[in-house]
C-alpha cells in the first residue's frame, strides 16, 4: 500500500486550500514593499510604450520586447479603466499575484490526478517562488509559468492544444527554448502518444504572432530590425558553445558547496544501484536529504536571490526519482528533463548567468518536490525505523518551503533593505502606495524626481531619460524617444552612439527634452553625443537637463 492510497484527495485538497489561502495572504501583505527602481520598472515600461502606440521592431530594439506582448492587453485595459499611471506599479503587483496564484492552483489541479500529496508540494514551491525577488509580470514570470503548466499538461496527456499554446508563449520570453519542441517530440515518440494537437497549438500561437507583426510593423521591418538585437552592448552575444562552457565553469567553480551536493546525490544513486540490499534506501535518503538541506542553507548564507534555492532541491529530486519504486516517468520525461533544458536555454540568452538559470530550474524543482514527496510516501508505508528516511525527506521539503518564505519576507524587489526598514510610503507617481526606506525615498526617488521635473514640465511629446531610473518613463504620458528604456552605466558611450543611430533612422523620435543622470560614466562625452540639437545644458543635483526651448 502506498501513501497515495492512504491519503485521500480530499485531505490533500483541504491542506492545499488552507496553504493556498495563507500564501495568497502573505503575497498580498508583501506586495507594497519595495520601490521599483530598475528591472521592475522596465517590465512595465515596454508594454506602456506599446499601449501609447510604439510598435514592436519598428520603434523598439529591446532584445526582450516580444516577451512583453502578454502584458499589452492588460496594460491597455488598465489605462482605459484608470486613465493614469498613478499607483500603476503596485496595482500591477496585485495583477501579478492573480496570475501567479491562478497558475499555482492550475498546476495543483493537474498534478493531483496522479498523486495529490506530491501536487501539494509542487504547487507550493511554484507559488512561493518569485523570479529575482520581483513580484511583477515579466519574461521571467511568463517563461517559468507557461513552461511549468505546459509541461504539467503533457505529463497527463491532456489538453495538448492548450499545452502547445502555453509553450509557444514561453518561447516569446526565451526564443532559445524553441529547442524544447524537439525534446517534447522525442519524448512523445518514446511514449507513443498522439502529438498533432500539441504542434497545432504551437502553430496557432506562432501564426497569430506573425499576423500581429505583419499588421503593425510588418514582417519586412522585423527582419530588418533583428540584427539590431545582436548589437545591444548591454546583452553582448557570444557563441552557444562559449556560453555552455561558461555555465559549466560557473556551476563547478563559483558554487563549490552546491556542486558538492550534486556529487553526494550521484554517489547516493550509485550506491543504491550497486547494492544488492535495496532496503538501504532509507539510509541513503537521510544522507541525500541532509546534503540538500546543507545546500539550501549555504545558498541562504551567501546569496540574497531566491533563484539560488532551486538548485539543491533539484539534485535531491533526481535522487528521489532513482531510488523510488513507483516512478512517474511522464513527469521525468515531460517536466524534470525539459526544465533543465529550459534553464540552459535561459542561461544562454541572459547576461546574469547562474542566477537566471537557477530561477528557470523552478520547472524541474516542482517535479523534484513531487518526486521527493512520492519517495517519502513509499518509505513511510514500509514502516519501522525506515520511516526515519521518510522523515528526512519531509524535513528537506519543509526546509525548501521555509527558505522560500524567508526570502520572500526579507528581500523585496531587488532592494538591499528588508521589510523592517521599509516604513516610508511613496505618495505620488507610478510608485504611489509603495513602502521603502527613508534613505531610498529621499535619495533614489525624491532627488531623481525633482532633478528630472524640468523634463516632465516641458510640453514636447518625446523625452529621453539617459539613466538607470527607467521608472521615469512611467510618470507621465510623454513618449519614449529611445530604442530601449534600459540604460546600463557600463556602456554609456556605446548606448549614446546607438541612440543617435536610432534617431537617424527615426528622426520623428528625436527628443524635445533630455535628462542625463549625473551617475553616467563619461558624462561629458555622452552629453556631447546626445545633444545634436544643441540645447542649452542645465546642471542640477542629480543630473543634466537639455530642453528644446
Short mmCIF file of C-alpha atoms in Angstrom, two decimals:
data_model
loop_
_atom_site.label_atom_id
_atom_site.label_comp_id
_atom_site.label_asym_id
_atom_site.label_seq_id
_atom_site.Cartn_x
_atom_site.Cartn_y
_atom_site.Cartn_z
CA UNK A 1 0.00 0.00 0.00
CA UNK A 2 1.35 3.41 -0.93
CA UNK A 3 0.73 6.73 0.72
CA UNK A 4 -1.37 7.61 -2.32
CA UNK A 5 -3.95 5.03 -1.26
CA UNK A 6 -3.83 6.16 2.35
CA UNK A 7 -4.05 9.89 1.71
CA UNK A 8 -7.47 10.78 0.27
CA UNK A 9 -7.58 13.57 -2.27
CA UNK A 10 -9.99 15.42 -0.02
CA UNK A 11 -7.38 15.72 2.73
CA UNK A 12 -4.78 16.96 0.22
CA UNK A 13 -7.31 19.38 -1.24
CA UNK A 14 -8.01 20.78 2.21
CA UNK A 15 -4.30 21.01 3.01
CA UNK A 16 -3.53 22.77 -0.26
CA UNK A 17 -6.58 25.02 0.05
CA UNK A 18 -5.52 26.19 3.51
CA UNK A 19 -1.92 26.65 2.40
CA UNK A 20 -3.04 28.44 -0.76
CA UNK A 21 -5.04 31.00 1.24
CA UNK A 22 -2.12 31.55 3.64
CA UNK A 23 0.34 32.02 0.77
CA UNK A 24 -2.08 34.36 -1.00
CA UNK A 25 -2.50 36.47 2.15
CA UNK A 26 1.28 36.51 2.54
CA UNK A 27 1.80 37.80 -1.00
CA UNK A 28 -0.89 40.46 -0.62
CA UNK A 29 0.77 41.66 2.59
CA UNK A 30 4.16 41.74 0.89
CA UNK A 31 3.05 43.50 -2.30
CA UNK A 32 3.54 47.16 -1.22
CA UNK A 33 7.12 46.67 0.00
CA UNK A 34 9.99 47.85 -2.17
CA UNK A 35 10.44 50.64 -4.72
CA UNK A 36 10.54 49.78 -8.45
CA UNK A 37 13.99 51.19 -9.18
CA UNK A 38 15.23 49.25 -12.17
CA UNK A 39 14.13 45.85 -13.52
CA UNK A 40 10.56 46.06 -12.28
CA UNK A 41 10.03 49.43 -13.93
CA UNK A 42 11.46 48.05 -17.18
CA UNK A 43 8.94 45.21 -17.19
CA UNK A 44 6.10 47.77 -17.24
CA UNK A 45 7.67 50.47 -19.39
CA UNK A 46 7.85 48.33 -22.53
CA UNK A 47 4.11 47.42 -22.61
CA UNK A 48 3.32 51.01 -21.59
CA UNK A 49 5.20 52.20 -24.69
CA UNK A 50 3.24 49.76 -26.85
CA UNK A 51 -0.04 50.94 -25.32
CA UNK A 52 0.98 54.51 -26.22
CA UNK A 53 1.43 53.49 -29.85
CA UNK A 54 5.01 52.28 -30.19
CA UNK A 55 5.29 49.21 -32.41
CA UNK A 56 7.38 46.09 -31.94
CA UNK A 57 10.58 46.02 -34.01
CA UNK A 58 9.87 49.36 -35.69
CA UNK A 59 10.06 51.64 -32.65
CA UNK A 60 11.98 49.45 -30.22
CA UNK A 61 15.21 47.50 -30.34
CA UNK A 62 14.81 45.82 -26.94
CA UNK A 63 16.04 42.24 -27.10
CA UNK A 64 13.16 41.17 -24.81
CA UNK A 65 10.38 43.24 -26.37
CA UNK A 66 8.18 40.41 -27.74
CA UNK A 67 8.14 38.77 -24.30
CA UNK A 68 6.04 41.73 -23.11
CA UNK A 69 3.19 41.04 -25.55
CA UNK A 70 1.09 39.14 -22.98
CA UNK A 71 1.15 42.25 -20.78
CA UNK A 72 -0.01 44.58 -23.58
CA UNK A 73 -3.76 43.78 -23.43
CA UNK A 74 -3.66 44.01 -19.63
CA UNK A 75 -1.88 47.38 -19.84
CA UNK A 76 -4.34 48.68 -22.46
CA UNK A 77 -7.36 47.73 -20.37
CA UNK A 78 -5.74 49.12 -17.24
CA UNK A 79 -5.13 52.53 -18.86
CA UNK A 80 -8.68 52.67 -20.19
CA UNK A 81 -10.08 51.96 -16.74
CA UNK A 82 -7.79 54.15 -14.63
CA UNK A 83 -6.61 56.68 -17.22
CA UNK A 84 -3.43 57.40 -15.26
CA UNK A 85 -0.11 55.84 -14.30
CA UNK A 86 -0.52 56.79 -10.64
CA UNK A 87 -0.06 53.72 -8.41
CA UNK A 88 0.42 51.64 -11.56
CA UNK A 89 3.34 49.57 -10.25
CA UNK A 90 1.59 48.50 -7.05
CA UNK A 91 -1.61 47.68 -8.93
CA UNK A 92 0.33 45.53 -11.39
CA UNK A 93 1.87 43.68 -8.46
CA UNK A 94 -1.64 42.70 -7.47
CA UNK A 95 -2.32 41.65 -11.07
CA UNK A 96 0.84 39.53 -10.90
CA UNK A 97 -0.46 37.88 -7.72
CA UNK A 98 -3.69 36.95 -9.53
CA UNK A 99 -1.73 35.47 -12.45
CA UNK A 100 0.77 33.63 -10.27
CA UNK A 101 -1.84 32.26 -7.86
CA UNK A 102 -4.03 31.08 -10.72
CA UNK A 103 -1.13 29.18 -12.28
CA UNK A 104 -0.25 27.65 -8.91
CA UNK A 105 -3.82 26.42 -8.49
CA UNK A 106 -3.86 25.17 -12.08
CA UNK A 107 -0.61 23.24 -11.51
CA UNK A 108 -2.05 21.58 -8.42
CA UNK A 109 -5.28 20.58 -10.16
CA UNK A 110 -3.31 18.95 -12.98
CA UNK A 111 -0.82 17.01 -10.86
CA UNK A 112 -3.29 15.93 -8.17
CA UNK A 113 -4.80 13.41 -10.58
CA UNK A 114 -1.76 11.16 -10.28
CA UNK A 115 -0.52 11.94 -6.76
CA UNK A 116 -2.25 14.65 -4.71
CA UNK A 117 0.35 14.85 -1.93
CA UNK A 118 3.14 15.42 -4.45
CA UNK A 119 0.97 18.02 -6.18
CA UNK A 120 0.62 19.94 -2.90
CA UNK A 121 4.38 20.42 -2.59
CA UNK A 122 4.98 21.03 -6.31
CA UNK A 123 2.36 23.79 -6.43
CA UNK A 124 3.53 25.32 -3.14
CA UNK A 125 7.14 25.57 -4.36
CA UNK A 126 5.93 27.28 -7.53
CA UNK A 127 3.64 29.68 -5.67
CA UNK A 128 6.33 30.72 -3.17
CA UNK A 129 8.86 31.43 -5.92
CA UNK A 130 9.22 34.90 -7.41
CA UNK A 131 11.90 35.40 -10.10
CA UNK A 132 14.75 37.62 -8.90
CA UNK A 133 12.66 38.58 -5.85
CA UNK A 134 10.37 40.67 -8.09
CA UNK A 135 6.59 40.21 -7.92
CA UNK A 136 5.79 41.52 -11.37
CA UNK A 137 4.70 40.29 -14.80
CA UNK A 138 7.87 39.80 -16.84
CA UNK A 139 9.64 37.48 -19.25
CA UNK A 140 10.86 35.55 -16.19
CA UNK A 141 7.35 35.21 -14.77
CA UNK A 142 5.78 34.28 -18.09
CA UNK A 143 8.53 31.91 -19.20
CA UNK A 144 8.57 29.88 -15.99
CA UNK A 145 4.79 29.92 -15.57
CA UNK A 146 3.91 28.96 -19.14
CA UNK A 147 6.55 26.21 -19.35
CA UNK A 148 5.62 24.75 -15.95
CA UNK A 149 1.90 24.40 -16.70
CA UNK A 150 2.53 23.31 -20.30
CA UNK A 151 4.83 20.52 -19.08
CA UNK A 152 2.32 19.51 -16.40
CA UNK A 153 -0.42 19.19 -19.02
CA UNK A 154 1.82 17.00 -21.15
CA UNK A 155 2.50 14.64 -18.24
CA UNK A 156 -1.22 13.98 -18.00
CA UNK A 157 -1.57 13.63 -21.78
CA UNK A 158 -4.46 16.12 -21.67
CA UNK A 159 -5.39 19.35 -23.44
CA UNK A 160 -2.36 19.24 -25.72
CA UNK A 161 -3.54 22.17 -27.85
CA UNK A 162 -3.54 24.33 -24.72
CA UNK A 163 -0.13 22.93 -23.74
CA UNK A 164 1.18 23.92 -27.17
CA UNK A 165 -0.21 27.46 -26.85
CA UNK A 166 1.38 27.92 -23.43
CA UNK A 167 4.69 26.55 -24.66
CA UNK A 168 4.70 28.92 -27.64
CA UNK A 169 4.03 31.86 -25.30
CA UNK A 170 7.04 30.75 -23.22
CA UNK A 171 9.20 30.81 -26.35
CA UNK A 172 8.37 34.52 -26.70
CA UNK A 173 10.12 35.00 -23.36
CA UNK A 174 13.15 32.90 -24.34
CA UNK A 175 13.46 32.16 -28.08
CA UNK A 176 16.19 29.58 -27.41
CA UNK A 177 13.51 27.48 -25.69
CA UNK A 178 12.28 26.58 -29.19
CA UNK A 179 14.67 23.63 -28.93
CA UNK A 180 12.28 22.10 -26.39
CA UNK A 181 9.84 21.35 -29.21
CA UNK A 182 12.31 18.75 -30.48
CA UNK A 183 12.71 17.35 -26.94
CA UNK A 184 8.94 17.14 -26.44
CA UNK A 185 8.54 15.45 -29.82
CA UNK A 186 11.14 12.80 -28.98
CA UNK A 187 9.54 12.22 -25.56
CA UNK A 188 6.14 11.82 -27.20
CA UNK A 189 7.57 9.34 -29.69
CA UNK A 190 9.05 7.29 -26.84
CA UNK A 191 5.74 7.34 -25.01
CA UNK A 192 3.92 6.70 -28.32
CA UNK A 193 1.38 9.44 -27.76
CA UNK A 194 -0.51 11.47 -30.32
CA UNK A 195 1.37 14.71 -30.97
CA UNK A 196 -0.54 16.64 -33.64
CA UNK A 197 -2.69 18.66 -31.24
CA UNK A 198 0.37 20.00 -29.34
CA UNK A 199 2.03 21.05 -32.61
CA UNK A 200 -1.25 22.64 -33.68
CA UNK A 201 -1.31 24.76 -30.50
CA UNK A 202 2.25 25.90 -31.19
CA UNK A 203 1.45 26.68 -34.83
CA UNK A 204 -1.68 28.66 -33.97
CA UNK A 205 0.20 30.87 -31.49
CA UNK A 206 3.13 31.39 -33.87
CA UNK A 207 0.73 32.31 -36.68
CA UNK A 208 -1.13 34.83 -34.51
CA UNK A 209 2.20 36.39 -33.53
CA UNK A 210 3.28 36.75 -37.17
CA UNK A 211 -0.15 38.17 -38.11
CA UNK A 212 0.22 40.75 -35.33
CA UNK A 213 3.72 41.70 -36.51
CA UNK A 214 2.55 41.98 -40.12
CA UNK A 215 -0.40 44.15 -39.10
CA UNK A 216 1.81 46.53 -37.11
CA UNK A 217 5.46 46.79 -38.13
CA UNK A 218 5.42 44.29 -40.99
CA UNK A 219 7.48 41.14 -41.44
CA UNK A 220 10.00 43.07 -43.55
CA UNK A 221 10.60 45.58 -40.76
CA UNK A 222 11.05 42.71 -38.29
CA UNK A 223 13.69 41.06 -40.48
CA UNK A 224 15.44 44.40 -40.98
CA UNK A 225 15.48 45.17 -37.24
CA UNK A 226 16.53 41.74 -35.92
CA UNK A 227 20.29 42.42 -36.42
CA UNK A 228 19.99 45.36 -34.00
CA UNK A 229 19.16 42.91 -31.21
CA UNK A 230 22.61 41.40 -31.54
CA UNK A 231 24.35 44.78 -31.36
CA UNK A 232 22.97 45.59 -27.92
CA UNK A 233 26.03 46.37 -25.74
CA UNK A 234 24.11 45.51 -22.55
CA UNK A 235 23.46 41.97 -23.84
CA UNK A 236 26.61 41.00 -25.77
CA UNK A 237 26.11 37.88 -27.87
CA UNK A 238 28.62 35.06 -27.51
CA UNK A 239 28.70 31.70 -29.22
CA UNK A 240 26.47 28.99 -27.79
CA UNK A 241 29.44 26.72 -27.09
CA UNK A 242 31.15 29.56 -25.22
CA UNK A 243 28.04 30.16 -23.13
CA UNK A 244 27.74 26.46 -22.34
CA UNK A 245 31.38 26.40 -21.26
CA UNK A 246 30.77 29.47 -19.09
CA UNK A 247 27.78 27.76 -17.50
CA UNK A 248 29.69 24.61 -16.57
CA UNK A 249 32.60 26.65 -15.25
CA UNK A 250 30.29 28.80 -13.14
CA UNK A 251 28.42 25.79 -11.77
CA UNK A 252 31.61 23.99 -10.73
CA UNK A 253 33.91 26.82 -9.61
CA UNK A 254 31.69 29.53 -8.14
CA UNK A 255 29.20 27.17 -6.46
CA UNK A 256 31.52 24.56 -4.95
CA UNK A 257 29.32 23.60 -1.94
CA UNK A 258 26.30 23.22 -4.23
CA UNK A 259 28.43 21.16 -6.63
CA UNK A 260 29.35 19.04 -3.61
CA UNK A 261 25.62 18.46 -3.06
CA UNK A 262 25.37 17.11 -6.61
CA UNK A 263 28.33 14.81 -6.02
CA UNK A 264 26.65 13.46 -2.87
CA UNK A 265 23.43 12.82 -4.81
CA UNK A 266 25.30 10.99 -7.59
CA UNK A 267 27.20 8.93 -5.01
CA UNK A 268 23.92 8.07 -3.27
CA UNK A 269 22.29 6.91 -6.50
CA UNK A 270 25.36 4.88 -7.42
CA UNK A 271 25.41 3.19 -4.01
CA UNK A 272 21.76 2.23 -4.38
CA UNK A 273 22.12 0.85 -7.92
CA UNK A 274 25.16 -1.25 -6.97
CA UNK A 275 23.74 -2.58 -3.72
CA UNK A 276 22.01 -5.95 -3.52
CA UNK A 277 20.26 -4.83 -0.35
CA UNK A 278 17.63 -2.42 -1.65
CA UNK A 279 16.41 -1.69 1.88
CA UNK A 280 19.46 0.55 2.23
CA UNK A 281 17.29 3.20 0.54
CA UNK A 282 16.17 4.82 3.75
CA UNK A 283 19.77 5.42 4.90
CA UNK A 284 20.60 6.93 1.52
CA UNK A 285 17.55 9.18 1.72
CA UNK A 286 18.78 10.53 5.05
CA UNK A 287 22.23 11.14 3.59
CA UNK A 288 20.93 12.78 0.41
CA UNK A 289 18.36 14.92 2.24
CA UNK A 290 20.96 16.22 4.67
CA UNK A 291 23.20 17.22 1.77
CA UNK A 292 20.35 19.06 0.02
CA UNK A 293 19.41 20.96 3.19
CA UNK A 294 23.07 21.92 3.59
CA UNK A 295 22.99 23.28 0.04
CA UNK A 296 19.90 25.36 0.80
CA UNK A 297 21.48 26.80 3.96
CA UNK A 298 24.67 27.60 2.07
CA UNK A 299 22.75 29.47 -0.61
CA UNK A 300 20.78 31.39 2.02
CA UNK A 301 24.03 32.45 3.67
CA UNK A 302 25.80 33.62 0.53
CA UNK A 303 23.10 34.77 -1.90
CA UNK A 304 20.12 37.09 -1.37
CA UNK A 305 18.34 35.98 -4.56
CA UNK A 306 15.57 33.42 -4.15
CA UNK A 307 16.56 31.89 -7.51
CA UNK A 308 19.53 30.12 -5.95
CA UNK A 309 17.27 27.88 -3.82
CA UNK A 310 16.02 25.98 -6.86
CA UNK A 311 19.26 24.05 -7.46
CA UNK A 312 19.83 21.85 -4.35
CA UNK A 313 16.23 20.57 -4.28
CA UNK A 314 16.53 19.69 -7.98
CA UNK A 315 19.52 17.46 -7.22
CA UNK A 316 17.63 15.76 -4.40
CA UNK A 317 14.62 15.31 -6.68
CA UNK A 318 16.70 13.30 -9.15
CA UNK A 319 17.95 11.08 -6.32
CA UNK A 320 14.40 10.56 -5.04
CA UNK A 321 13.27 9.57 -8.53
CA UNK A 322 16.04 7.00 -8.98
CA UNK A 323 15.53 5.47 -5.53
CA UNK A 324 11.73 5.30 -5.84
CA UNK A 325 9.97 2.06 -6.72
CA UNK A 326 6.91 3.75 -8.26
CA UNK A 327 8.38 6.20 -10.75
CA UNK A 328 6.32 8.85 -12.52
CA UNK A 329 8.17 8.56 -15.83
CA UNK A 330 5.91 11.05 -17.59
CA UNK A 331 6.85 13.73 -15.07
CA UNK A 332 10.54 12.99 -15.59
CA UNK A 333 10.18 12.93 -19.38
CA UNK A 334 7.95 15.97 -19.81
CA UNK A 335 8.82 18.18 -16.83
CA UNK A 336 12.07 17.43 -14.98
CA UNK A 337 14.33 16.99 -18.04
CA UNK A 338 12.69 19.80 -20.08
CA UNK A 339 13.06 22.05 -17.02
CA UNK A 340 16.82 21.58 -17.06
CA UNK A 341 16.97 22.17 -20.82
CA UNK A 342 14.88 25.32 -20.40
CA UNK A 343 17.29 26.51 -17.69
CA UNK A 344 20.22 26.04 -20.08
CA UNK A 345 18.34 28.00 -22.77
CA UNK A 346 17.73 30.84 -20.31
CA UNK A 347 21.42 30.86 -19.34
CA UNK A 348 22.45 31.18 -22.99
CA UNK A 349 20.03 34.08 -23.58
CA UNK A 350 20.77 36.01 -20.38
CA UNK A 351 23.66 38.14 -19.11
CA UNK A 352 23.00 37.22 -15.46
CA UNK A 353 24.37 33.68 -15.62
CA UNK A 354 23.75 31.33 -12.72
CA UNK A 355 21.06 33.50 -11.14
CA UNK A 356 18.64 33.34 -14.06
CA UNK A 357 19.48 29.71 -14.84
CA UNK A 358 18.74 28.64 -11.27
CA UNK A 359 15.46 30.53 -11.34
CA UNK A 360 14.42 28.78 -14.54
CA UNK A 361 15.04 25.48 -12.75
CA UNK A 362 11.78 26.11 -10.90
CA UNK A 363 10.16 23.88 -13.54
CA UNK A 364 12.40 20.97 -12.52
CA UNK A 365 12.13 21.93 -8.83
CA UNK A 366 8.34 21.47 -8.95
CA UNK A 367 8.81 17.99 -10.41
CA UNK A 368 11.53 17.31 -7.84
CA UNK A 369 9.28 18.11 -4.89
CA UNK A 370 6.69 15.76 -6.37
CA UNK A 371 9.36 13.02 -6.58
CA UNK A 372 10.55 13.69 -3.01
CA UNK A 373 7.02 13.57 -1.61
CA UNK A 374 6.34 10.36 -3.54
CA UNK A 375 9.54 8.74 -2.23
CA UNK A 376 8.69 9.82 1.32
CA UNK A 377 5.25 8.24 0.95
CA UNK A 378 6.73 4.95 -0.26
CA UNK A 379 9.27 4.59 2.51
CA UNK A 380 6.80 5.73 5.17
CA UNK A 381 4.48 2.88 4.21
CA UNK A 382 7.30 0.38 4.68
CA UNK A 383 7.03 1.11 8.41
CA UNK A 384 9.51 0.59 11.24
CA UNK A 385 12.73 2.50 11.58
CA UNK A 386 12.74 3.08 7.83
CA UNK A 387 10.29 5.90 8.43
CA UNK A 388 13.30 7.94 9.56
CA UNK A 389 14.21 8.15 5.87
CA UNK A 390 10.73 9.46 5.08
CA UNK A 391 11.17 11.98 7.87
CA UNK A 392 14.45 13.17 6.35
CA UNK A 393 12.75 13.81 3.03
CA UNK A 394 9.91 15.62 4.78
CA UNK A 395 12.45 17.83 6.57
CA UNK A 396 14.05 18.68 3.21
CA UNK A 397 10.66 19.68 1.77
CA UNK A 398 9.79 21.80 4.81
CA UNK A 399 13.22 23.49 4.64
CA UNK A 400 12.66 24.23 0.96
CA UNK A 401 9.31 25.92 1.58
CA UNK A 402 10.55 27.65 4.73
CA UNK A 403 13.60 29.04 2.97
CA UNK A 404 11.43 30.42 0.17
CA UNK A 405 9.13 32.11 2.69
CA UNK A 406 12.19 33.61 4.40
CA UNK A 407 13.46 35.04 1.11
CA UNK A 408 10.07 36.42 0.16
CA UNK A 409 9.71 38.10 3.52
CA UNK A 410 13.18 39.62 3.83
CA UNK A 411 14.17 40.60 0.31
CA UNK A 412 11.98 42.89 -1.73
CA UNK A 413 12.16 43.79 -5.38
CA UNK A 414 15.96 43.77 -5.68
CA UNK A 415 16.36 46.26 -2.82
CA UNK A 416 19.10 45.87 -0.24
CA UNK A 417 16.69 46.72 2.58
CA UNK A 418 14.34 44.32 4.32
CA UNK A 419 10.74 44.93 5.31
CA UNK A 420 11.62 46.09 8.83
CA UNK A 421 13.38 49.11 7.28
CA UNK A 422 10.57 49.99 4.88
CA UNK A 423 8.24 52.30 6.75
CA UNK A 424 8.14 55.27 4.34
CA UNK A 425 5.32 55.37 1.76
CA UNK A 426 5.67 56.86 -1.72
CA UNK A 427 2.96 59.49 -2.08
CA UNK A 428 2.95 60.24 -5.80
CA UNK A 429 3.67 58.93 -9.26
CA UNK A 430 3.57 55.41 -10.61
CA UNK A 431 5.00 54.11 -7.33
CA UNK A 432 2.33 55.66 -5.13
CA UNK A 433 1.49 53.35 -2.25
CA UNK A 434 4.82 51.52 -2.21
CA UNK A 435 6.79 51.26 1.01
CA UNK A 436 10.54 51.72 1.14
CA UNK A 437 13.30 53.00 3.41
CA UNK A 438 13.83 56.65 4.30
CA UNK A 439 17.19 56.64 2.52
CA UNK A 440 15.72 55.19 -0.65
CA UNK A 441 12.72 57.50 -0.78
CA UNK A 442 14.90 60.58 -0.25
CA UNK A 443 17.91 59.76 -2.41
CA UNK A 444 16.69 57.27 -5.01
CA UNK A 445 13.21 58.69 -5.53
CA UNK A 446 12.71 62.32 -4.48
CA UNK A 447 16.08 63.67 -5.65
CA UNK A 448 15.75 62.00 -9.04
CA UNK A 449 12.12 63.13 -9.29
CA UNK A 450 12.99 66.75 -8.55
CA UNK A 451 16.04 66.77 -10.83
CA UNK A 452 14.00 65.49 -13.79
CA UNK A 453 10.96 67.72 -13.16
CA UNK A 454 12.00 70.14 -15.91
CA UNK A 455 11.64 67.36 -18.49
CA UNK A 456 8.12 66.45 -17.32
CA UNK A 457 7.06 70.11 -17.33
CA UNK A 458 8.14 70.55 -20.95
CA UNK A 459 5.30 70.45 -23.45
CA UNK A 460 7.16 68.35 -26.02
CA UNK A 461 5.96 64.86 -26.99
CA UNK A 462 9.19 62.82 -26.89
CA UNK A 463 11.62 62.67 -23.97
CA UNK A 464 14.81 60.79 -23.15
CA UNK A 465 15.95 59.72 -19.69
CA UNK A 466 19.55 58.61 -20.06
CA UNK A 467 19.55 56.93 -16.67
CA UNK A 468 19.22 53.55 -14.97
CA UNK A 469 16.00 55.01 -13.47
CA UNK A 470 13.74 53.88 -16.30
CA UNK A 471 10.76 54.32 -13.97
CA UNK A 472 10.81 57.98 -15.03
CA UNK A 473 9.07 56.99 -18.27
CA UNK A 474 6.04 55.86 -16.24
CA UNK A 475 5.48 59.25 -14.59
CA UNK A 476 3.52 60.98 -17.37
CA UNK A 477 2.08 60.47 -20.84
CA UNK A 478 5.13 61.62 -22.78
CA UNK A 479 6.54 59.22 -25.36
CA UNK A 480 9.90 57.48 -25.07
CA UNK A 481 12.47 58.75 -27.57
CA UNK A 482 14.88 55.82 -27.13
CA UNK A 483 15.24 52.48 -28.88
CA UNK A 484 15.24 50.98 -25.40
CA UNK A 485 14.49 52.31 -21.93
CA UNK A 486 17.25 50.11 -20.49
CA UNK A 487 20.49 52.02 -19.95
CA UNK A 488 23.44 50.21 -18.39
CA UNK A 489 26.08 52.50 -16.93
CA UNK A 490 28.97 50.31 -18.10
CA UNK A 491 28.19 51.03 -21.76
CA UNK A 492 27.19 54.67 -21.74
CA UNK A 493 29.14 55.90 -24.78
CA UNK A 494 28.06 52.89 -26.84
CA UNK A 495 24.44 53.45 -25.74
CA UNK A 496 24.60 57.13 -26.72
CA UNK A 497 26.03 56.34 -30.14
CA UNK A 498 23.34 53.72 -30.66
CA UNK A 499 20.68 56.29 -29.75
CA UNK A 500 21.96 58.69 -32.40
CA UNK A 501 21.86 55.86 -34.95
CA UNK A 502 18.26 55.17 -33.92
CA UNK A 503 17.31 58.84 -34.36
CA UNK A 504 18.86 58.93 -37.82
CA UNK A 505 16.58 56.06 -38.81
CA UNK A 506 13.60 57.55 -36.93
CA UNK A 507 14.03 61.35 -36.96
CA UNK A 508 10.48 61.80 -35.67
CA UNK A 509 11.67 60.25 -32.39
CA UNK A 510 14.30 62.90 -31.61
CA UNK A 511 13.57 64.10 -28.05
CA UNK A 512 12.24 67.51 -27.13
CA UNK A 513 13.79 67.19 -23.68
CA UNK A 514 16.66 65.07 -22.29
CA UNK A 515 17.74 64.12 -18.77
CA UNK A 516 21.19 62.60 -18.27
CA UNK A 517 21.97 61.10 -14.87
CA UNK A 518 24.95 62.51 -13.00
CA UNK A 519 25.98 58.88 -12.35
CA UNK A 520 26.66 58.41 -16.05
CA UNK A 521 30.21 57.38 -16.87
CA UNK A 522 31.94 59.72 -19.35
CA UNK A 523 29.02 62.07 -18.84
CA UNK A 524 30.56 64.98 -20.81
CA UNK A 525 31.15 62.74 -23.83
CA UNK A 526 27.63 61.32 -23.58
CA UNK A 527 26.08 64.82 -23.47
CA UNK A 528 28.16 65.83 -26.47
CA UNK A 529 26.90 62.82 -28.44
CA UNK A 530 23.24 63.15 -27.44
CA UNK A 531 22.84 66.92 -27.74
CA UNK A 532 22.66 67.02 -31.53
CA UNK A 533 20.01 69.72 -31.26
CA UNK A 534 22.45 71.99 -29.39
CA UNK A 535 20.07 72.51 -26.47
CA UNK A 536 21.30 74.55 -23.50
CA UNK A 537 22.63 72.26 -20.75
CA UNK A 538 21.34 72.81 -17.22
CA UNK A 539 23.08 71.04 -14.33
CA UNK A 540 21.29 70.08 -11.11
CA UNK A 541 21.86 67.83 -8.10
CA UNK A 542 21.33 64.51 -9.84
CA UNK A 543 21.97 65.18 -13.49
CA UNK A 544 21.85 67.36 -16.58
CA UNK A 545 18.75 68.63 -18.39
CA UNK A 546 18.64 69.66 -22.05
CA UNK A 547 15.37 71.21 -23.22
CA UNK A 548 14.29 72.46 -26.63
CA UNK A 549 13.14 75.99 -25.90
#
